[in-house]
């Protein structure tokens, strides 16, 4: 019975989700992708270099996307990222970020270069733009 009910809910919500995604123009899609990447990088930095595993930036972005765009971070990674699948998108973002971190000399080099500040500025800018979206 639960399987049937879940299928019914999905069947009812799928067209709404598809319509919401279709109504996003390329600029808005790019803004969402940038915000997802910014949140992911800041959370990954905090996880790797500050032992903060909360993922709070991604969770905050999830709330904004759900209320304003009827999607989640995972939906954005599945539908708007070139990989087309959230796990592949996350693997690529992780690999890119860890390469960048190694090039900076690890967490100590990143702290000296004030990487956290740059990541936070990017995240704050992206969030501000999404919140200002009509």
mmCIF file of N, CA and C in Angstrom:
data_model
loop_
_atom_site.group_PDB
_atom_site.id
_atom_site.type_symbol
_atom_site.label_atom_id
_atom_site.label_comp_id
_atom_site.label_asym_id
_atom_site.label_seq_id
_atom_site.Cartn_x
_atom_site.Cartn_y
_atom_site.Cartn_z
ATOM 1 N N UNK A 1 0.821 -1.195 0.000
ATOM 2 C CA UNK A 1 0.000 0.000 0.000
ATOM 3 C C UNK A 1 0.861 1.254 0.000
ATOM 4 N N UNK A 2 1.924 1.265 0.796
ATOM 5 C CA UNK A 2 2.781 2.447 0.845
ATOM 6 C C UNK A 2 3.445 2.666 -0.507
ATOM 7 N N UNK A 3 3.850 1.597 -1.180
ATOM 8 C CA UNK A 3 4.437 1.719 -2.505
ATOM 9 C C UNK A 3 3.476 2.379 -3.477
ATOM 10 N N UNK A 4 2.227 1.987 -3.421
ATOM 11 C CA UNK A 4 1.208 2.563 -4.282
ATOM 12 C C UNK A 4 0.995 4.038 -3.952
ATOM 13 N N UNK A 5 0.949 4.349 -2.667
ATOM 14 C CA UNK A 5 0.747 5.728 -2.239
ATOM 15 C C UNK A 5 1.927 6.605 -2.658
ATOM 16 N N UNK A 6 3.146 6.080 -2.490
ATOM 17 C CA UNK A 6 4.333 6.828 -2.912
ATOM 18 C C UNK A 6 4.324 7.096 -4.408
ATOM 19 N N UNK A 7 3.907 6.100 -5.188
ATOM 20 C CA UNK A 7 3.833 6.262 -6.638
ATOM 21 C C UNK A 7 2.800 7.317 -7.005
ATOM 22 N N UNK A 8 1.688 7.339 -6.291
ATOM 23 C CA UNK A 8 0.647 8.323 -6.546
ATOM 24 C C UNK A 8 1.150 9.732 -6.245
ATOM 25 N N UNK A 9 1.810 9.894 -5.111
ATOM 26 C CA UNK A 9 2.354 11.204 -4.740
ATOM 27 C C UNK A 9 3.369 11.651 -5.789
ATOM 28 N N UNK A 10 4.255 10.742 -6.197
ATOM 29 C CA UNK A 10 5.252 11.082 -7.208
ATOM 30 C C UNK A 10 4.580 11.489 -8.516
ATOM 31 N N UNK A 11 3.557 10.739 -8.919
ATOM 32 C CA UNK A 11 2.860 11.034 -10.169
ATOM 33 C C UNK A 11 2.201 12.407 -10.129
ATOM 34 N N UNK A 12 1.732 12.801 -8.951
ATOM 35 C CA UNK A 12 1.096 14.105 -8.817
ATOM 36 C C UNK A 12 2.112 15.245 -8.772
ATOM 37 N N UNK A 13 3.269 14.995 -8.152
ATOM 38 C CA UNK A 13 4.253 16.062 -7.982
ATOM 39 C C UNK A 13 5.239 16.180 -9.142
ATOM 40 N N UNK A 14 5.467 15.139 -9.883
ATOM 41 C CA UNK A 14 6.443 15.165 -10.974
ATOM 42 C C UNK A 14 6.147 16.259 -11.999
ATOM 43 N N UNK A 15 4.902 16.416 -12.454
ATOM 44 C CA UNK A 15 4.642 17.496 -13.421
ATOM 45 C C UNK A 15 4.891 18.888 -12.837
ATOM 46 N N UNK A 16 4.618 19.072 -11.552
ATOM 47 C CA UNK A 16 4.872 20.358 -10.909
ATOM 48 C C UNK A 16 6.366 20.635 -10.889
ATOM 49 N N UNK A 17 7.168 19.624 -10.537
ATOM 50 C CA UNK A 17 8.627 19.768 -10.517
ATOM 51 C C UNK A 17 9.141 20.062 -11.919
ATOM 52 N N UNK A 18 8.682 19.336 -12.901
ATOM 53 C CA UNK A 18 9.146 19.530 -14.279
ATOM 54 C C UNK A 18 8.782 20.926 -14.772
ATOM 55 N N UNK A 19 7.596 21.396 -14.435
ATOM 56 C CA UNK A 19 7.172 22.729 -14.853
ATOM 57 C C UNK A 19 8.028 23.799 -14.184
ATOM 58 N N UNK A 20 8.345 23.626 -12.908
ATOM 59 C CA UNK A 20 9.178 24.597 -12.190
ATOM 60 C C UNK A 20 10.567 24.669 -12.821
ATOM 61 N N UNK A 21 11.139 23.522 -13.176
ATOM 62 C CA UNK A 21 12.463 23.506 -13.784
ATOM 63 C C UNK A 21 12.425 24.100 -15.178
ATOM 64 N N UNK A 22 11.370 23.824 -15.950
ATOM 65 C CA UNK A 22 11.270 24.342 -17.310
ATOM 66 C C UNK A 22 11.118 25.853 -17.318
ATOM 67 N N UNK A 23 10.549 26.427 -16.256
ATOM 68 C CA UNK A 23 10.317 27.863 -16.224
ATOM 69 C C UNK A 23 11.569 28.654 -15.836
ATOM 70 N N UNK A 24 12.629 27.974 -15.435
ATOM 71 C CA UNK A 24 13.861 28.662 -15.068
ATOM 72 C C UNK A 24 14.660 28.993 -16.322
ATOM 73 N N UNK A 25 15.022 30.261 -16.478
ATOM 74 C CA UNK A 25 15.849 30.615 -17.624
ATOM 75 C C UNK A 25 17.306 30.227 -17.346
ATOM 76 N N UNK A 26 18.141 30.335 -18.361
ATOM 77 C CA UNK A 26 19.538 29.905 -18.240
ATOM 78 C C UNK A 26 20.289 30.679 -17.159
ATOM 79 N N UNK A 27 20.001 31.965 -17.039
ATOM 80 C CA UNK A 27 20.678 32.791 -16.032
ATOM 81 C C UNK A 27 20.317 32.324 -14.622
ATOM 82 N N UNK A 28 19.058 32.004 -14.398
ATOM 83 C CA UNK A 28 18.613 31.525 -13.090
ATOM 84 C C UNK A 28 19.208 30.153 -12.795
ATOM 85 N N UNK A 29 19.240 29.291 -13.804
ATOM 86 C CA UNK A 29 19.847 27.990 -13.626
ATOM 87 C C UNK A 29 21.322 28.130 -13.252
ATOM 88 N N UNK A 30 22.028 29.033 -13.928
ATOM 89 C CA UNK A 30 23.447 29.263 -13.623
ATOM 90 C C UNK A 30 23.617 29.791 -12.205
ATOM 91 N N UNK A 31 22.709 30.645 -11.769
ATOM 92 C CA UNK A 31 22.753 31.186 -10.413
ATOM 93 C C UNK A 31 22.558 30.060 -9.388
ATOM 94 N N UNK A 32 21.630 29.170 -9.648
ATOM 95 C CA UNK A 32 21.391 28.048 -8.736
ATOM 96 C C UNK A 32 22.608 27.129 -8.695
ATOM 97 N N UNK A 33 23.181 26.828 -9.846
ATOM 98 C CA UNK A 33 24.375 25.979 -9.892
ATOM 99 C C UNK A 33 25.509 26.629 -9.107
ATOM 100 N N UNK A 34 25.708 27.931 -9.286
ATOM 101 C CA UNK A 34 26.759 28.641 -8.555
ATOM 102 C C UNK A 34 26.515 28.570 -7.051
ATOM 103 N N UNK A 35 25.277 28.754 -6.633
ATOM 104 C CA UNK A 35 24.951 28.704 -5.204
ATOM 105 C C UNK A 35 25.190 27.305 -4.636
ATOM 106 N N UNK A 36 24.813 26.271 -5.382
ATOM 107 C CA UNK A 36 25.022 24.898 -4.918
ATOM 108 C C UNK A 36 26.521 24.615 -4.797
ATOM 109 N N UNK A 37 27.291 25.036 -5.793
ATOM 110 C CA UNK A 37 28.742 24.824 -5.737
ATOM 111 C C UNK A 37 29.370 25.604 -4.586
ATOM 112 N N UNK A 38 28.925 26.830 -4.374
ATOM 113 C CA UNK A 38 29.469 27.651 -3.292
ATOM 114 C C UNK A 38 29.179 27.021 -1.931
ATOM 115 N N UNK A 39 27.963 26.564 -1.733
ATOM 116 C CA UNK A 39 27.600 25.925 -0.463
ATOM 117 C C UNK A 39 28.395 24.638 -0.268
ATOM 118 N N UNK A 40 28.519 23.853 -1.324
ATOM 119 C CA UNK A 40 29.246 22.583 -1.248
ATOM 120 C C UNK A 40 30.709 22.829 -0.879
ATOM 121 N N UNK A 41 31.350 23.794 -1.541
ATOM 122 C CA UNK A 41 32.761 24.074 -1.272
ATOM 123 C C UNK A 41 32.972 24.590 0.140
ATOM 124 N N UNK A 42 32.109 25.482 0.602
ATOM 125 C CA UNK A 42 32.261 26.020 1.951
ATOM 126 C C UNK A 42 32.047 24.918 2.992
ATOM 127 N N UNK A 43 31.047 24.081 2.792
ATOM 128 C CA UNK A 43 30.832 22.960 3.717
ATOM 129 C C UNK A 43 32.001 21.978 3.675
ATOM 130 N N UNK A 44 32.543 21.728 2.491
ATOM 131 C CA UNK A 44 33.674 20.811 2.371
ATOM 132 C C UNK A 44 34.920 21.388 3.042
ATOM 133 N N UNK A 45 35.153 22.683 2.856
ATOM 134 C CA UNK A 45 36.277 23.329 3.540
ATOM 135 C C UNK A 45 36.112 23.194 5.053
ATOM 136 N N UNK A 46 34.929 23.512 5.543
ATOM 137 C CA UNK A 46 34.681 23.426 6.982
ATOM 138 C C UNK A 46 34.843 21.994 7.493
ATOM 139 N N UNK A 47 34.452 21.036 6.691
ATOM 140 C CA UNK A 47 34.596 19.637 7.066
ATOM 141 C C UNK A 47 36.071 19.245 7.114
ATOM 142 N N UNK A 48 36.823 19.580 6.083
ATOM 143 C CA UNK A 48 38.216 19.153 5.981
ATOM 144 C C UNK A 48 39.154 19.936 6.896
ATOM 145 N N UNK A 49 38.940 21.221 7.005
ATOM 146 C CA UNK A 49 39.918 22.074 7.692
ATOM 147 C C UNK A 49 39.463 22.574 9.060
ATOM 148 N N UNK A 50 38.205 22.413 9.384
ATOM 149 C CA UNK A 50 37.704 22.909 10.663
ATOM 150 C C UNK A 50 36.967 21.841 11.456
ATOM 151 N N UNK A 51 36.893 20.644 10.924
ATOM 152 C CA UNK A 51 36.185 19.520 11.554
ATOM 153 C C UNK A 51 34.727 19.872 11.880
ATOM 154 N N UNK A 52 34.130 20.694 11.032
ATOM 155 C CA UNK A 52 32.717 21.062 11.152
ATOM 156 C C UNK A 52 31.961 20.286 10.078
ATOM 157 N N UNK A 53 31.272 19.247 10.489
ATOM 158 C CA UNK A 53 30.586 18.380 9.542
ATOM 159 C C UNK A 53 29.089 18.670 9.454
ATOM 160 N N UNK A 54 28.690 19.837 9.861
ATOM 161 C CA UNK A 54 27.263 20.140 9.935
ATOM 162 C C UNK A 54 26.603 20.274 8.567
ATOM 163 N N UNK A 55 27.316 20.731 7.567
ATOM 164 C CA UNK A 55 26.711 20.947 6.257
ATOM 165 C C UNK A 55 25.648 22.025 6.276
ATOM 166 N N UNK A 56 25.792 22.974 7.177
ATOM 167 C CA UNK A 56 24.734 23.972 7.382
ATOM 168 C C UNK A 56 24.509 24.875 6.183
ATOM 169 N N UNK A 57 25.549 25.158 5.378
ATOM 170 C CA UNK A 57 25.354 26.027 4.209
ATOM 171 C C UNK A 57 24.459 25.345 3.187
ATOM 172 N N UNK A 58 24.692 24.062 2.967
ATOM 173 C CA UNK A 58 23.858 23.309 2.031
ATOM 174 C C UNK A 58 22.433 23.205 2.560
ATOM 175 N N UNK A 59 22.282 23.002 3.858
ATOM 176 C CA UNK A 59 20.932 22.923 4.439
ATOM 177 C C UNK A 59 20.197 24.259 4.312
ATOM 178 N N UNK A 60 20.899 25.360 4.550
ATOM 179 C CA UNK A 60 20.270 26.676 4.400
ATOM 180 C C UNK A 60 19.862 26.915 2.951
ATOM 181 N N UNK A 61 20.730 26.535 2.022
ATOM 182 C CA UNK A 61 20.403 26.678 0.606
ATOM 183 C C UNK A 61 19.207 25.801 0.245
ATOM 184 N N UNK A 62 19.144 24.611 0.793
ATOM 185 C CA UNK A 62 18.008 23.714 0.545
ATOM 186 C C UNK A 62 16.691 24.400 0.892
ATOM 187 N N UNK A 63 16.663 25.096 2.010
ATOM 188 C CA UNK A 63 15.445 25.794 2.431
ATOM 189 C C UNK A 63 15.056 26.876 1.424
ATOM 190 N N UNK A 64 16.041 27.622 0.946
ATOM 191 C CA UNK A 64 15.775 28.691 -0.028
ATOM 192 C C UNK A 64 15.275 28.103 -1.342
ATOM 193 N N UNK A 65 15.938 27.056 -1.804
ATOM 194 C CA UNK A 65 15.529 26.432 -3.068
ATOM 195 C C UNK A 65 14.139 25.812 -2.958
ATOM 196 N N UNK A 66 13.858 25.165 -1.845
ATOM 197 C CA UNK A 66 12.552 24.524 -1.674
ATOM 198 C C UNK A 66 11.434 25.558 -1.641
ATOM 199 N N UNK A 67 11.646 26.653 -0.936
ATOM 200 C CA UNK A 67 10.580 27.638 -0.819
ATOM 201 C C UNK A 67 10.451 28.521 -2.054
ATOM 202 N N UNK A 68 11.550 28.835 -2.707
ATOM 203 C CA UNK A 68 11.486 29.760 -3.826
ATOM 204 C C UNK A 68 11.454 29.121 -5.200
ATOM 205 N N UNK A 69 11.972 27.912 -5.311
ATOM 206 C CA UNK A 69 12.107 27.305 -6.633
ATOM 207 C C UNK A 69 11.514 25.900 -6.723
ATOM 208 N N UNK A 70 10.954 25.413 -5.625
ATOM 209 C CA UNK A 70 10.344 24.084 -5.574
ATOM 210 C C UNK A 70 11.323 22.991 -5.992
ATOM 211 N N UNK A 71 12.553 23.103 -5.510
ATOM 212 C CA UNK A 71 13.561 22.082 -5.771
ATOM 213 C C UNK A 71 14.491 21.999 -4.586
ATOM 214 N N UNK A 72 15.278 20.957 -4.544
ATOM 215 C CA UNK A 72 16.286 20.791 -3.503
ATOM 216 C C UNK A 72 17.667 20.871 -4.135
ATOM 217 N N UNK A 73 18.681 20.852 -3.295
ATOM 218 C CA UNK A 73 20.052 20.834 -3.789
ATOM 219 C C UNK A 73 20.275 19.594 -4.648
ATOM 220 N N UNK A 74 19.766 18.454 -4.214
ATOM 221 C CA UNK A 74 19.927 17.226 -5.000
ATOM 222 C C UNK A 74 19.202 17.320 -6.340
ATOM 223 N N UNK A 75 18.026 17.942 -6.354
ATOM 224 C CA UNK A 75 17.329 18.154 -7.628
ATOM 225 C C UNK A 75 18.183 18.997 -8.567
ATOM 226 N N UNK A 76 18.766 20.060 -8.029
ATOM 227 C CA UNK A 76 19.610 20.932 -8.846
ATOM 228 C C UNK A 76 20.809 20.162 -9.391
ATOM 229 N N UNK A 77 21.427 19.347 -8.555
ATOM 230 C CA UNK A 77 22.582 18.574 -9.013
ATOM 231 C C UNK A 77 22.172 17.550 -10.072
ATOM 232 N N UNK A 78 21.011 16.966 -9.928
ATOM 233 C CA UNK A 78 20.526 15.997 -10.921
ATOM 234 C C UNK A 78 20.120 16.674 -12.230
ATOM 235 N N UNK A 79 19.443 17.808 -12.142
ATOM 236 C CA UNK A 79 18.799 18.395 -13.318
ATOM 237 C C UNK A 79 19.567 19.545 -13.968
ATOM 238 N N UNK A 80 20.384 20.256 -13.206
ATOM 239 C CA UNK A 80 21.032 21.448 -13.748
ATOM 240 C C UNK A 80 22.536 21.298 -13.952
ATOM 241 N N UNK A 81 23.146 20.310 -13.327
ATOM 242 C CA UNK A 81 24.585 20.104 -13.464
ATOM 243 C C UNK A 81 24.859 19.257 -14.702
ATOM 244 N N UNK A 82 25.995 19.475 -15.341
ATOM 245 C CA UNK A 82 26.284 18.730 -16.575
ATOM 246 C C UNK A 82 26.374 17.215 -16.375
ATOM 247 N N UNK A 83 26.727 16.776 -15.179
ATOM 248 C CA UNK A 83 26.854 15.339 -14.921
ATOM 249 C C UNK A 83 25.512 14.623 -14.977
ATOM 250 N N UNK A 84 24.435 15.308 -14.618
ATOM 251 C CA UNK A 84 23.105 14.717 -14.682
ATOM 252 C C UNK A 84 22.765 13.772 -13.548
ATOM 253 N N UNK A 85 23.655 13.615 -12.592
ATOM 254 C CA UNK A 85 23.407 12.729 -11.449
ATOM 255 C C UNK A 85 24.143 13.319 -10.256
ATOM 256 N N UNK A 86 23.433 13.471 -9.137
ATOM 257 C CA UNK A 86 23.985 14.195 -8.004
ATOM 258 C C UNK A 86 25.285 13.586 -7.484
ATOM 259 N N UNK A 87 25.401 12.273 -7.471
ATOM 260 C CA UNK A 87 26.636 11.660 -6.951
ATOM 261 C C UNK A 87 27.832 11.983 -7.844
ATOM 262 N N UNK A 88 27.616 11.991 -9.140
ATOM 263 C CA UNK A 88 28.692 12.351 -10.061
ATOM 264 C C UNK A 88 29.068 13.826 -9.904
ATOM 265 N N UNK A 89 28.073 14.679 -9.742
ATOM 266 C CA UNK A 89 28.343 16.109 -9.541
ATOM 267 C C UNK A 89 29.113 16.326 -8.240
ATOM 268 N N UNK A 90 28.705 15.659 -7.173
ATOM 269 C CA UNK A 90 29.395 15.798 -5.895
ATOM 270 C C UNK A 90 30.819 15.254 -5.967
ATOM 271 N N UNK A 91 31.016 14.148 -6.679
ATOM 272 C CA UNK A 91 32.361 13.581 -6.820
ATOM 273 C C UNK A 91 33.265 14.555 -7.570
ATOM 274 N N UNK A 92 32.763 15.161 -8.636
ATOM 275 C CA UNK A 92 33.553 16.134 -9.386
ATOM 276 C C UNK A 92 33.887 17.355 -8.534
ATOM 277 N N UNK A 93 32.892 17.881 -7.827
ATOM 278 C CA UNK A 93 33.143 19.064 -6.997
ATOM 279 C C UNK A 93 34.142 18.744 -5.895
ATOM 280 N N UNK A 94 34.041 17.568 -5.299
ATOM 281 C CA UNK A 94 34.984 17.166 -4.255
ATOM 282 C C UNK A 94 36.385 17.062 -4.818
ATOM 283 N N UNK A 95 36.521 16.399 -5.950
ATOM 284 C CA UNK A 95 37.836 16.236 -6.578
ATOM 285 C C UNK A 95 38.446 17.595 -6.937
ATOM 286 N N UNK A 96 37.655 18.475 -7.529
ATOM 287 C CA UNK A 96 38.153 19.809 -7.897
ATOM 288 C C UNK A 96 38.597 20.591 -6.665
ATOM 289 N N UNK A 97 37.783 20.525 -5.611
ATOM 290 C CA UNK A 97 38.119 21.291 -4.410
ATOM 291 C C UNK A 97 39.360 20.736 -3.729
ATOM 292 N N UNK A 98 39.454 19.423 -3.627
ATOM 293 C CA UNK A 98 40.619 18.826 -2.968
ATOM 294 C C UNK A 98 41.899 19.095 -3.756
ATOM 295 N N UNK A 99 41.810 19.127 -5.080
ATOM 296 C CA UNK A 99 42.966 19.491 -5.904
ATOM 297 C C UNK A 99 43.382 20.939 -5.584
ATOM 298 N N UNK A 100 42.408 21.808 -5.515
ATOM 299 C CA UNK A 100 42.685 23.216 -5.187
ATOM 300 C C UNK A 100 43.322 23.338 -3.807
ATOM 301 N N UNK A 101 42.812 22.578 -2.855
ATOM 302 C CA UNK A 101 43.337 22.600 -1.498
ATOM 303 C C UNK A 101 44.782 22.100 -1.464
ATOM 304 N N UNK A 102 45.069 21.031 -2.193
ATOM 305 C CA UNK A 102 46.454 20.520 -2.266
ATOM 306 C C UNK A 102 47.388 21.561 -2.877
ATOM 307 N N UNK A 103 46.935 22.228 -3.940
ATOM 308 C CA UNK A 103 47.751 23.243 -4.598
ATOM 309 C C UNK A 103 48.067 24.410 -3.667
ATOM 310 N N UNK A 104 47.199 24.644 -2.706
ATOM 311 C CA UNK A 104 47.410 25.730 -1.747
ATOM 312 C C UNK A 104 48.291 25.291 -0.578
ATOM 313 N N UNK A 105 48.649 24.030 -0.523
ATOM 314 C CA UNK A 105 49.450 23.535 0.581
ATOM 315 C C UNK A 105 48.627 22.981 1.726
ATOM 316 N N UNK A 106 47.458 22.469 1.410
ATOM 317 C CA UNK A 106 46.597 21.887 2.429
ATOM 318 C C UNK A 106 45.849 22.952 3.215
ATOM 319 N N UNK A 107 45.332 22.530 4.345
ATOM 320 C CA UNK A 107 44.517 23.435 5.164
ATOM 321 C C UNK A 107 45.322 24.613 5.690
ATOM 322 N N UNK A 108 46.587 24.387 6.058
ATOM 323 C CA UNK A 108 47.383 25.503 6.588
ATOM 324 C C UNK A 108 47.604 26.557 5.509
ATOM 325 N N UNK A 109 47.882 26.129 4.275
ATOM 326 C CA UNK A 109 48.042 27.085 3.181
ATOM 327 C C UNK A 109 46.745 27.801 2.858
ATOM 328 N N UNK A 110 45.645 27.067 2.918
ATOM 329 C CA UNK A 110 44.339 27.660 2.646
ATOM 330 C C UNK A 110 43.980 28.693 3.712
ATOM 331 N N UNK A 111 44.353 28.414 4.963
ATOM 332 C CA UNK A 111 44.075 29.376 6.033
ATOM 333 C C UNK A 111 44.902 30.640 5.845
ATOM 334 N N UNK A 112 46.165 30.471 5.460
ATOM 335 C CA UNK A 112 47.015 31.641 5.203
ATOM 336 C C UNK A 112 46.467 32.471 4.047
ATOM 337 N N UNK A 113 45.972 31.804 3.026
ATOM 338 C CA UNK A 113 45.441 32.490 1.848
ATOM 339 C C UNK A 113 44.025 33.015 2.070
ATOM 340 N N UNK A 114 43.474 32.762 3.247
ATOM 341 C CA UNK A 114 42.122 33.197 3.606
ATOM 342 C C UNK A 114 41.073 32.645 2.639
ATOM 343 N N UNK A 115 41.242 31.366 2.299
ATOM 344 C CA UNK A 115 40.304 30.702 1.405
ATOM 345 C C UNK A 115 38.899 30.694 1.992
ATOM 346 N N UNK A 116 38.802 30.476 3.282
ATOM 347 C CA UNK A 116 37.473 30.441 3.912
ATOM 348 C C UNK A 116 36.719 31.748 3.692
ATOM 349 N N UNK A 117 37.424 32.864 3.808
ATOM 350 C CA UNK A 117 36.777 34.165 3.590
ATOM 351 C C UNK A 117 36.267 34.288 2.155
ATOM 352 N N UNK A 118 37.085 33.855 1.193
ATOM 353 C CA UNK A 118 36.682 33.924 -0.213
ATOM 354 C C UNK A 118 35.481 33.015 -0.482
ATOM 355 N N UNK A 119 35.502 31.816 0.089
ATOM 356 C CA UNK A 119 34.378 30.893 -0.085
ATOM 357 C C UNK A 119 33.115 31.455 0.537
ATOM 358 N N UNK A 120 33.266 32.047 1.702
ATOM 359 C CA UNK A 120 32.093 32.611 2.391
ATOM 360 C C UNK A 120 31.513 33.798 1.620
ATOM 361 N N UNK A 121 32.381 34.633 1.052
ATOM 362 C CA UNK A 121 31.897 35.765 0.254
ATOM 363 C C UNK A 121 31.105 35.271 -0.961
ATOM 364 N N UNK A 122 31.640 34.247 -1.635
ATOM 365 C CA UNK A 122 30.940 33.690 -2.796
ATOM 366 C C UNK A 122 29.586 33.124 -2.378
ATOM 367 N N UNK A 123 29.571 32.379 -1.274
ATOM 368 C CA UNK A 123 28.333 31.792 -0.780
ATOM 369 C C UNK A 123 27.325 32.890 -0.410
ATOM 370 N N UNK A 124 27.766 33.890 0.342
ATOM 371 C CA UNK A 124 26.865 34.969 0.766
ATOM 372 C C UNK A 124 26.288 35.720 -0.433
ATOM 373 N N UNK A 125 27.121 35.974 -1.446
ATOM 374 C CA UNK A 125 26.663 36.668 -2.650
ATOM 375 C C UNK A 125 25.601 35.834 -3.360
ATOM 376 N N UNK A 126 25.867 34.542 -3.515
ATOM 377 C CA UNK A 126 24.926 33.665 -4.211
ATOM 378 C C UNK A 126 23.595 33.576 -3.461
ATOM 379 N N UNK A 127 23.663 33.438 -2.164
ATOM 380 C CA UNK A 127 22.447 33.369 -1.346
ATOM 381 C C UNK A 127 21.660 34.668 -1.448
ATOM 382 N N UNK A 128 22.354 35.784 -1.386
ATOM 383 C CA UNK A 128 21.688 37.095 -1.486
ATOM 384 C C UNK A 128 20.959 37.219 -2.834
ATOM 385 N N UNK A 129 21.613 36.797 -3.912
ATOM 386 C CA UNK A 129 20.985 36.868 -5.227
ATOM 387 C C UNK A 129 19.761 35.954 -5.307
ATOM 388 N N UNK A 130 19.850 34.774 -4.732
ATOM 389 C CA UNK A 130 18.688 33.871 -4.751
ATOM 390 C C UNK A 130 17.534 34.417 -3.919
ATOM 391 N N UNK A 131 17.858 34.979 -2.776
ATOM 392 C CA UNK A 131 16.799 35.522 -1.906
ATOM 393 C C UNK A 131 16.144 36.738 -2.530
ATOM 394 N N UNK A 132 16.856 37.466 -3.380
ATOM 395 C CA UNK A 132 16.304 38.645 -4.032
ATOM 396 C C UNK A 132 15.515 38.286 -5.293
ATOM 397 N N UNK A 133 15.561 37.016 -5.676
ATOM 398 C CA UNK A 133 14.882 36.584 -6.895
ATOM 399 C C UNK A 133 13.383 36.765 -6.728
ATOM 400 N N UNK A 134 12.723 37.277 -7.771
ATOM 401 C CA UNK A 134 11.269 37.520 -7.650
ATOM 402 C C UNK A 134 10.439 36.277 -7.518
#
